[in-house]
Short mmCIF file of C-alpha atoms in Angstrom, two decimals:
data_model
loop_
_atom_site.label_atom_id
_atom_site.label_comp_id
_atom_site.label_asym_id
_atom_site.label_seq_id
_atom_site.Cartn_x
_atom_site.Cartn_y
_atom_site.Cartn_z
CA UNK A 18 -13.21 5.28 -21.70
CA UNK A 19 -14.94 5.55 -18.23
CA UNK A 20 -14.54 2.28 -17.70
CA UNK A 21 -11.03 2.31 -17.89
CA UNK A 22 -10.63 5.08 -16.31
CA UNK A 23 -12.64 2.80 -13.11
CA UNK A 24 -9.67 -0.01 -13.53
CA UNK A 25 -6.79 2.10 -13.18
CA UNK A 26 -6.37 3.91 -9.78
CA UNK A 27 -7.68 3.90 -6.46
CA UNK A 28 -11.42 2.23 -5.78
CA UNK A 29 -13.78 4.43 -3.86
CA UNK A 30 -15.12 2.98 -0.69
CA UNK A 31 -18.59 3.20 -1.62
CA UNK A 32 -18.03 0.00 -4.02
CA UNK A 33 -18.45 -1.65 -0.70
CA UNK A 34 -21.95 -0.98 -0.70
CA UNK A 35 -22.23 -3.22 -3.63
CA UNK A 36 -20.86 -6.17 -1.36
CA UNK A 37 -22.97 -5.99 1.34
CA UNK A 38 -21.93 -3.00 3.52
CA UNK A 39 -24.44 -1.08 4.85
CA UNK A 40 -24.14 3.06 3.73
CA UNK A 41 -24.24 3.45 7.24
CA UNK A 42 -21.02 1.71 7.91
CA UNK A 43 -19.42 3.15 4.57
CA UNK A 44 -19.83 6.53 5.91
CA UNK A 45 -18.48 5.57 9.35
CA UNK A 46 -15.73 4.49 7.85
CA UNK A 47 -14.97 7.24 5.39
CA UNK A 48 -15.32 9.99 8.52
CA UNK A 49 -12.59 7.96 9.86
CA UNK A 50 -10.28 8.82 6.77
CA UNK A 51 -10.64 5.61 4.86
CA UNK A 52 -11.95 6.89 1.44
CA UNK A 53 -10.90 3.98 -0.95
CA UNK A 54 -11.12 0.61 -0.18
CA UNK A 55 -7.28 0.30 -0.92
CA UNK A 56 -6.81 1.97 2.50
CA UNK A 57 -9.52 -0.34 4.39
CA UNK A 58 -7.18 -3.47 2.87
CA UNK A 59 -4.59 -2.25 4.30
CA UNK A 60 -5.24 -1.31 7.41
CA UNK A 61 -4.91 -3.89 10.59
CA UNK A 62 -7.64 -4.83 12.34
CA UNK A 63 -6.84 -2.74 15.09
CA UNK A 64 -7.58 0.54 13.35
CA UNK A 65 -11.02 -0.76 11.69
CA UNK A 66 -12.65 -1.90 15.52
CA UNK A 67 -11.15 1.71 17.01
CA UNK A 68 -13.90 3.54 14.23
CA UNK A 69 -17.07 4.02 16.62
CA UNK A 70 -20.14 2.02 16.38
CA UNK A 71 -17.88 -1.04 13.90
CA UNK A 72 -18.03 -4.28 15.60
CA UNK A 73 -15.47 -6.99 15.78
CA UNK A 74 -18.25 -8.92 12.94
CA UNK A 75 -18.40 -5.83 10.96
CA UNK A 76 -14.64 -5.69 10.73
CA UNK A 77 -14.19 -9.14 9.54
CA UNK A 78 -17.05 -8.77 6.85
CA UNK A 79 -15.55 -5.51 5.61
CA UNK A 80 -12.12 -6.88 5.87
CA UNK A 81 -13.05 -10.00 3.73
CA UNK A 82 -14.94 -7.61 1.36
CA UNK A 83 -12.30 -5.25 0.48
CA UNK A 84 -9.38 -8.11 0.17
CA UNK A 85 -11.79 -9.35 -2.53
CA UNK A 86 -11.66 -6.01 -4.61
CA UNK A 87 -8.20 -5.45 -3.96
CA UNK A 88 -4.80 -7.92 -5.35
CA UNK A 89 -3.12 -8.28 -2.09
CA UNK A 90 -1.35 -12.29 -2.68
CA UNK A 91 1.49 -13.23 -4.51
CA UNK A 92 2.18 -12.22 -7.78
CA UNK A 93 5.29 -13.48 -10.18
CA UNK A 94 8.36 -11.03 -10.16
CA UNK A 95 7.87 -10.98 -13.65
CA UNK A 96 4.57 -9.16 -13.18
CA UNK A 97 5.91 -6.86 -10.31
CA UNK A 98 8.98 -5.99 -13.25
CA UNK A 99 6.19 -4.90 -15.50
CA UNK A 100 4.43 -3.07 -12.99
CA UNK A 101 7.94 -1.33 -12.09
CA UNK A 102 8.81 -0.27 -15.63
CA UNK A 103 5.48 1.47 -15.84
CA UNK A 104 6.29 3.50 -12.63
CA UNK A 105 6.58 7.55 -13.75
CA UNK A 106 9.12 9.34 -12.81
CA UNK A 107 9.00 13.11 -12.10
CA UNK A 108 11.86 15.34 -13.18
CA UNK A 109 13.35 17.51 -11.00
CA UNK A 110 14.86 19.83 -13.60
CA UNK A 111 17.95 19.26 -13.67
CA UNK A 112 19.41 16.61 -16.02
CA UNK A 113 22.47 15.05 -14.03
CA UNK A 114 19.91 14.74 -10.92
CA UNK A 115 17.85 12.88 -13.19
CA UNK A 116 20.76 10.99 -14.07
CA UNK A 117 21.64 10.18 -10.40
CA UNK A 118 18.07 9.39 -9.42
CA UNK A 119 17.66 6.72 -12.75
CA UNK A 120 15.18 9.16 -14.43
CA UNK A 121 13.59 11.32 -11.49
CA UNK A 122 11.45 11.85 -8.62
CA UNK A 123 9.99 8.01 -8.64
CA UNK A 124 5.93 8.42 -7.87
CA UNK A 125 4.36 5.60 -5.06
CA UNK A 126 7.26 5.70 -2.74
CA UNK A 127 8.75 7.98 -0.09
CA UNK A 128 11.72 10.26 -1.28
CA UNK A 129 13.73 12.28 1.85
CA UNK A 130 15.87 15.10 1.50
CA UNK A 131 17.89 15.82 4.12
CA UNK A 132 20.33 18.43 4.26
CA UNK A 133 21.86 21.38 6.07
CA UNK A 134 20.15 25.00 5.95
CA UNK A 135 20.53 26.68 2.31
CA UNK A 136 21.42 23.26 0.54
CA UNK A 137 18.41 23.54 -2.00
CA UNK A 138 15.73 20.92 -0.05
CA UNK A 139 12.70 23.94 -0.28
CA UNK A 140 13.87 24.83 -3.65
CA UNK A 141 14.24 21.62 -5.01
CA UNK A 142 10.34 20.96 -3.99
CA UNK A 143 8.92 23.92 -5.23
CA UNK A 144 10.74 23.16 -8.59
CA UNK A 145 8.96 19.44 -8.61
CA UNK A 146 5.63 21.28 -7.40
CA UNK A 147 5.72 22.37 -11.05
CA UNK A 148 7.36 19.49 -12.68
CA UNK A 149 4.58 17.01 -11.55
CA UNK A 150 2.03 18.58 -13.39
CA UNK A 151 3.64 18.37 -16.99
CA UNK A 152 2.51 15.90 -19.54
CA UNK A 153 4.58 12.68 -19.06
CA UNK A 154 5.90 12.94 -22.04
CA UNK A 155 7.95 15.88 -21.02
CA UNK A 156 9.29 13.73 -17.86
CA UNK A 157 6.23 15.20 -15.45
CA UNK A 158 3.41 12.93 -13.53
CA UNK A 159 0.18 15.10 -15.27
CA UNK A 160 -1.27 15.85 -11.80
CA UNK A 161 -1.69 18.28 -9.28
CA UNK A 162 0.30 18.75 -6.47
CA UNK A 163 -0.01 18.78 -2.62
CA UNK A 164 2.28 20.66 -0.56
CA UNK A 165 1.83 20.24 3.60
CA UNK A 166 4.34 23.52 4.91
CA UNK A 167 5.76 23.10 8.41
CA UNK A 168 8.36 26.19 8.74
CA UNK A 169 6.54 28.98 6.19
CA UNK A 170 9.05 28.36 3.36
CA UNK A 171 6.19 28.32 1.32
CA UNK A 172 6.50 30.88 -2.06
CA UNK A 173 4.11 30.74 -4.56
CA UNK A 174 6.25 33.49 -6.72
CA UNK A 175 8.69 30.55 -6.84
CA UNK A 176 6.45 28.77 -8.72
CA UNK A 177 5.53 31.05 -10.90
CA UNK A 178 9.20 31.39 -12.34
CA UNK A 179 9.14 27.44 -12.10
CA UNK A 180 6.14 27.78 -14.44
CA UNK A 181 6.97 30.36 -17.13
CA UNK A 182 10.33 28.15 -17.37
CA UNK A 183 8.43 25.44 -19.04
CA UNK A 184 5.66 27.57 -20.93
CA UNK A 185 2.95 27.14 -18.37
CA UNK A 186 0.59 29.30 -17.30
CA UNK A 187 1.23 30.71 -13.56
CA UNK A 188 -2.32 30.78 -12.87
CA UNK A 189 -3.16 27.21 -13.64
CA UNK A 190 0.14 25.71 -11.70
CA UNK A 191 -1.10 27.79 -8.68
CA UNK A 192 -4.81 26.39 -8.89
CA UNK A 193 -2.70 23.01 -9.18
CA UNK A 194 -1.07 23.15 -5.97
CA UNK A 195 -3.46 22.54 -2.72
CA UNK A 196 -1.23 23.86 0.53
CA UNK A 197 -1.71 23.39 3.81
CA UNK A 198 0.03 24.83 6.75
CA UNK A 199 1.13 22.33 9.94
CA UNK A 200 1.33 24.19 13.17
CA UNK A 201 2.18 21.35 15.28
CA UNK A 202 2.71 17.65 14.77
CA UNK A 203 -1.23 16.16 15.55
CA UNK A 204 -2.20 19.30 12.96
CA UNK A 205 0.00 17.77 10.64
CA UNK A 206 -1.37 14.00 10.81
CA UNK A 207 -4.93 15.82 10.31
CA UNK A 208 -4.04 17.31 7.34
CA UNK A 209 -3.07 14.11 5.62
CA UNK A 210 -6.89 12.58 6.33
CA UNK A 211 -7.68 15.80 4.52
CA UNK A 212 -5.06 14.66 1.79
CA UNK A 213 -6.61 11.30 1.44
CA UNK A 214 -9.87 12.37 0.95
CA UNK A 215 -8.54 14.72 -1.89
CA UNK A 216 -6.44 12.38 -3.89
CA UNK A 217 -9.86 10.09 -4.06
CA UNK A 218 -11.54 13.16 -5.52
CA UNK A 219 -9.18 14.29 -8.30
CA UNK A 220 -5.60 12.83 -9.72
CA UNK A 221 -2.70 14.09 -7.67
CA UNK A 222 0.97 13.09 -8.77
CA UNK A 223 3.20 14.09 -5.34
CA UNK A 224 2.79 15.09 -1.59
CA UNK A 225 5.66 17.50 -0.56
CA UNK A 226 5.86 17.76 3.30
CA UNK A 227 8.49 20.53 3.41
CA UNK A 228 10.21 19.51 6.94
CA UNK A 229 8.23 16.37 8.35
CA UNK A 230 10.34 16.40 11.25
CA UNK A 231 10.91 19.99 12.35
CA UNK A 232 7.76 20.42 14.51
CA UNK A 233 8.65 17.05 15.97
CA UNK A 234 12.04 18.34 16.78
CA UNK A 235 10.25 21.33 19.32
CA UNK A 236 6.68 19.48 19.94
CA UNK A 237 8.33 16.74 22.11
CA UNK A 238 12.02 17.90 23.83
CA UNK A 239 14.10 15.91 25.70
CA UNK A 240 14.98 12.48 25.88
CA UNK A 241 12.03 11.68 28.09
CA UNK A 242 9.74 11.86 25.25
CA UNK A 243 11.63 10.00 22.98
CA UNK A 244 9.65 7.23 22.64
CA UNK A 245 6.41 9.16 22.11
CA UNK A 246 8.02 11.56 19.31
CA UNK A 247 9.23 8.14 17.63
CA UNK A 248 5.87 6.75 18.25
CA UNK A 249 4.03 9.64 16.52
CA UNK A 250 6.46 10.47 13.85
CA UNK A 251 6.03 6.39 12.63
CA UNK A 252 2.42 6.77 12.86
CA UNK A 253 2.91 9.49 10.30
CA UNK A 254 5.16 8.34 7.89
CA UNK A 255 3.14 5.10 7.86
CA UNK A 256 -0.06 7.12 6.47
CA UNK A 257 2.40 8.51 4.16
CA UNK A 258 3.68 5.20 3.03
CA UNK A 259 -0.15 4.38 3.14
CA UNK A 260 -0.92 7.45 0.66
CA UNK A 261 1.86 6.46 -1.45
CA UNK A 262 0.22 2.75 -2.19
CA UNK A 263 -3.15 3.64 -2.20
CA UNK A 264 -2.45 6.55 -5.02
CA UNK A 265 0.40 6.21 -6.32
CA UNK A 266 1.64 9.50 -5.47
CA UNK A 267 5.29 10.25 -5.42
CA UNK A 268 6.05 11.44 -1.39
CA UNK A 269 8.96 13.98 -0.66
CA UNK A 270 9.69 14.99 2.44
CA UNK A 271 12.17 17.08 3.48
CA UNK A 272 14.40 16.63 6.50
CA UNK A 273 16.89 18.47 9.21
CA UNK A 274 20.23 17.40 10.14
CA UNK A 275 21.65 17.22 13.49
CA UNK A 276 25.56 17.30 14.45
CA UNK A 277 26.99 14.73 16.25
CA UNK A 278 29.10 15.47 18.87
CA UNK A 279 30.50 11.88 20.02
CA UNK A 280 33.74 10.45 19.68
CA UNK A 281 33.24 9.53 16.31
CA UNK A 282 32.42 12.48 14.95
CA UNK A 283 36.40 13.55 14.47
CA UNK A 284 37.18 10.63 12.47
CA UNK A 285 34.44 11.54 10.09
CA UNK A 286 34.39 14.27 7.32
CA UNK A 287 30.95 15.28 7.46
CA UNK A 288 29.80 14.97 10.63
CA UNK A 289 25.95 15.67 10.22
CA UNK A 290 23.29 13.19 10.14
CA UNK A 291 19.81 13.22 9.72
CA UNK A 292 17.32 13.45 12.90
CA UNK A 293 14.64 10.90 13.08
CA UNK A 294 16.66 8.06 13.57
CA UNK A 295 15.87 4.40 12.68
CA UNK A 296 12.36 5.34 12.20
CA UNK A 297 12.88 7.69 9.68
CA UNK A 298 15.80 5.79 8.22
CA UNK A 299 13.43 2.74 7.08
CA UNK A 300 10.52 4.86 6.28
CA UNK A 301 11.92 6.35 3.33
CA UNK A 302 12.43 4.28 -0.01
CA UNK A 303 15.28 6.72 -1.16
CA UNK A 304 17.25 9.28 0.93
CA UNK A 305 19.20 11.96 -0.66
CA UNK A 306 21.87 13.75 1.01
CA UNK A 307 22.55 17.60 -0.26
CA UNK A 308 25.51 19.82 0.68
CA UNK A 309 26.65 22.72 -0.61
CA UNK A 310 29.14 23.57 -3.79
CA UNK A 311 30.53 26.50 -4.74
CA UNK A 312 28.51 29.49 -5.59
CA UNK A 313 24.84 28.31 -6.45
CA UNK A 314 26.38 24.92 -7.14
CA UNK A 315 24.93 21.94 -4.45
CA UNK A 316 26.16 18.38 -4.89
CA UNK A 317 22.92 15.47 -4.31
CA UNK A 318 24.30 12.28 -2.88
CA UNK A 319 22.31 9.13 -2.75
CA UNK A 320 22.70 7.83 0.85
CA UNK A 321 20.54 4.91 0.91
CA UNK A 322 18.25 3.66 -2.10
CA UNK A 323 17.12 -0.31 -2.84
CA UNK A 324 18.49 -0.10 -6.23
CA UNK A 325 20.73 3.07 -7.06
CA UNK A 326 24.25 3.07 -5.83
CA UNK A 327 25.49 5.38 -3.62
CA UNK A 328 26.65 8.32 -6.29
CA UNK A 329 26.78 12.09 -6.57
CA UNK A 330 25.43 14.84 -9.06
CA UNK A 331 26.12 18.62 -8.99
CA UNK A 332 23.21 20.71 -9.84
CA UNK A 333 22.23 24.43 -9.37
CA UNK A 334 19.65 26.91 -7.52
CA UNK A 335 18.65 29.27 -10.44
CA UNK A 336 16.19 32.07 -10.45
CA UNK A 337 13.98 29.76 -12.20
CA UNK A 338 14.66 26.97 -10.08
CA UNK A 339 16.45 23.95 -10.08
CA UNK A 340 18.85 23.22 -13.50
CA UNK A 341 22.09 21.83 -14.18
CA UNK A 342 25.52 23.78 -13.06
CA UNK A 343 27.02 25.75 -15.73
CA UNK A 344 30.67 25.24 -16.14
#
């Protein structure tokens, strides 16, 4: 069974040693955050002659190295297909979100949730905090769970009622869930090296970053550092996409909204969009828009997705998280 176990997931980076790469240079490199060799395939260049002491020959042997271990050419789209189908999905407890998202929370790509204050975004993570570590049989991802904080929403007790919902034991979900709190945005690039070198350690089955952008939004102010916010926040959602290759991991990340107050804005209904602009727009694989209903009700829209139309589901905050409205 080990042996299997070796085929499916990430490699370590100390198979380079095998090839020809001195331990020296393996260390080097995993100090610089690159545990597997998944992440030293696909990094440029660049990054792998900015690591101290790696010369431009030392790059190009332990770029040709790693390319060997790791599938990175063309493949038929009849393999990718089979590759897809076998993507898990995590559920987010409520069946018409499920619905609406074509099964759930889909692991290796980057979900956003953007939404007004009190729409559900920190609820609706704490409730997949739990979800991901069910069997996947029972529509969970059988892993633990990361959760990077940046505005002290985070409530453990939340998972606890999450967790007695579907017969697990509090205790255990807790120990399942590593957090991490950001206090500005170069703490919160850190703390996904950290992640990194984690996920190589044990099987994790989602990163929540509950607000990626709202340090950003007070870090940098103005429009004179624009292009430096934009600049950083790419740099981090790009690790994030990185994460969500290299491990498979489902990403959420939550996200503010900001009002527009242009001409435009009276023509539309809603007149809220989310901050981060293009950036953040073509980071994310699937954005989901949530509003508030009536009462506990919120309604989850798709707003951009490669391959679920735009749609809408009503679902509801309960004490024990999220679940389907009641009529």
């Amino acid at each position: 069974v080990e042996q299997e176990q070796e085929d499916f997931g990430p490699q370590l980076v100390n198979k380079l040693e095998v090839c020809g790469i001195s331990a020296n240079d393996v260390k080097k490199l995993m100090d610089a955050g690159f545990y597997t060799v998944e992440a030293v395939a696909y990094a440029p260049k660049k990054q792998l002659l900015s690591i101290k002491g790696i010369s431009d020959a030392k790059a190009d042997k332990i770029i040709s190295e790693s390319i060997k271990l790791v599938p990175m050419g063309f493949t038929t789209a009849t393999e990718f297909h089979q590759r897809r189908s076998e993507v898990v999905q995590l559920t987010t407890g409520s069946k018409e979100l499920d619905k609406l998202l074509g099964g759930g929370i889909e692991t290796g790509s980057i979900t956003e949730i953007f939404g007004e204050f009190r729409t559900g975004k920190t609820q609706l993570c704490h409730t997949i905090a739990v979800t991901c570590q069910l069997p996947i049989d029972m529509q969970g991802g059988e892993g633990k769970c990361l959760y990077i904080d940046t505005e002290g929403t985070f409530r453990p007790e939340r998972l606890i009622a999450v967790a007695d919902r579907y017969g697990l034991s509090g205790e255990d979900v807790l120990d399942n869930v590593a957090f991490a709190r950001a206090y500005n945005t170069d703490h919160q690039s850190q703390l996904l090296l950290q992640a990194s070198a984690m996920m190589a350690e044990s099987r994790f089955a989602l990163l929540i970053v509950d607000s990626a952008t709202a340090l950003y939004r007070t870090d940098y102010s103005g429009r004179g550092e624009l292009s430096a916010r934009q600049m950083h926040m790419a740099k981090f959602l790009r690790t994030l996409l990185r994460l969500a290759d290299e491990f498979g991991v489902a990403v959420v990340i939550t996200n503010q909204v900001v009002a527009q107050v242009d001409g435009a804005a009276m023509f539309t209904a809603d007149p809220k969009k989310p901050i981060g602009g293009n950036i953040m727009a073509h980071a994310s694989t699937t954005r989901l828009y949530l509003r508030k209903g009536r009462g506990e009700t919120r309604i989850c829209k798709i707003y951009d997705s490669p391959c679920l139309p735009e749609a809408e589901a009503v679902f509801a905050i309960n004490p024990d998280g999220i679940g389907d409205a009641k009529e």
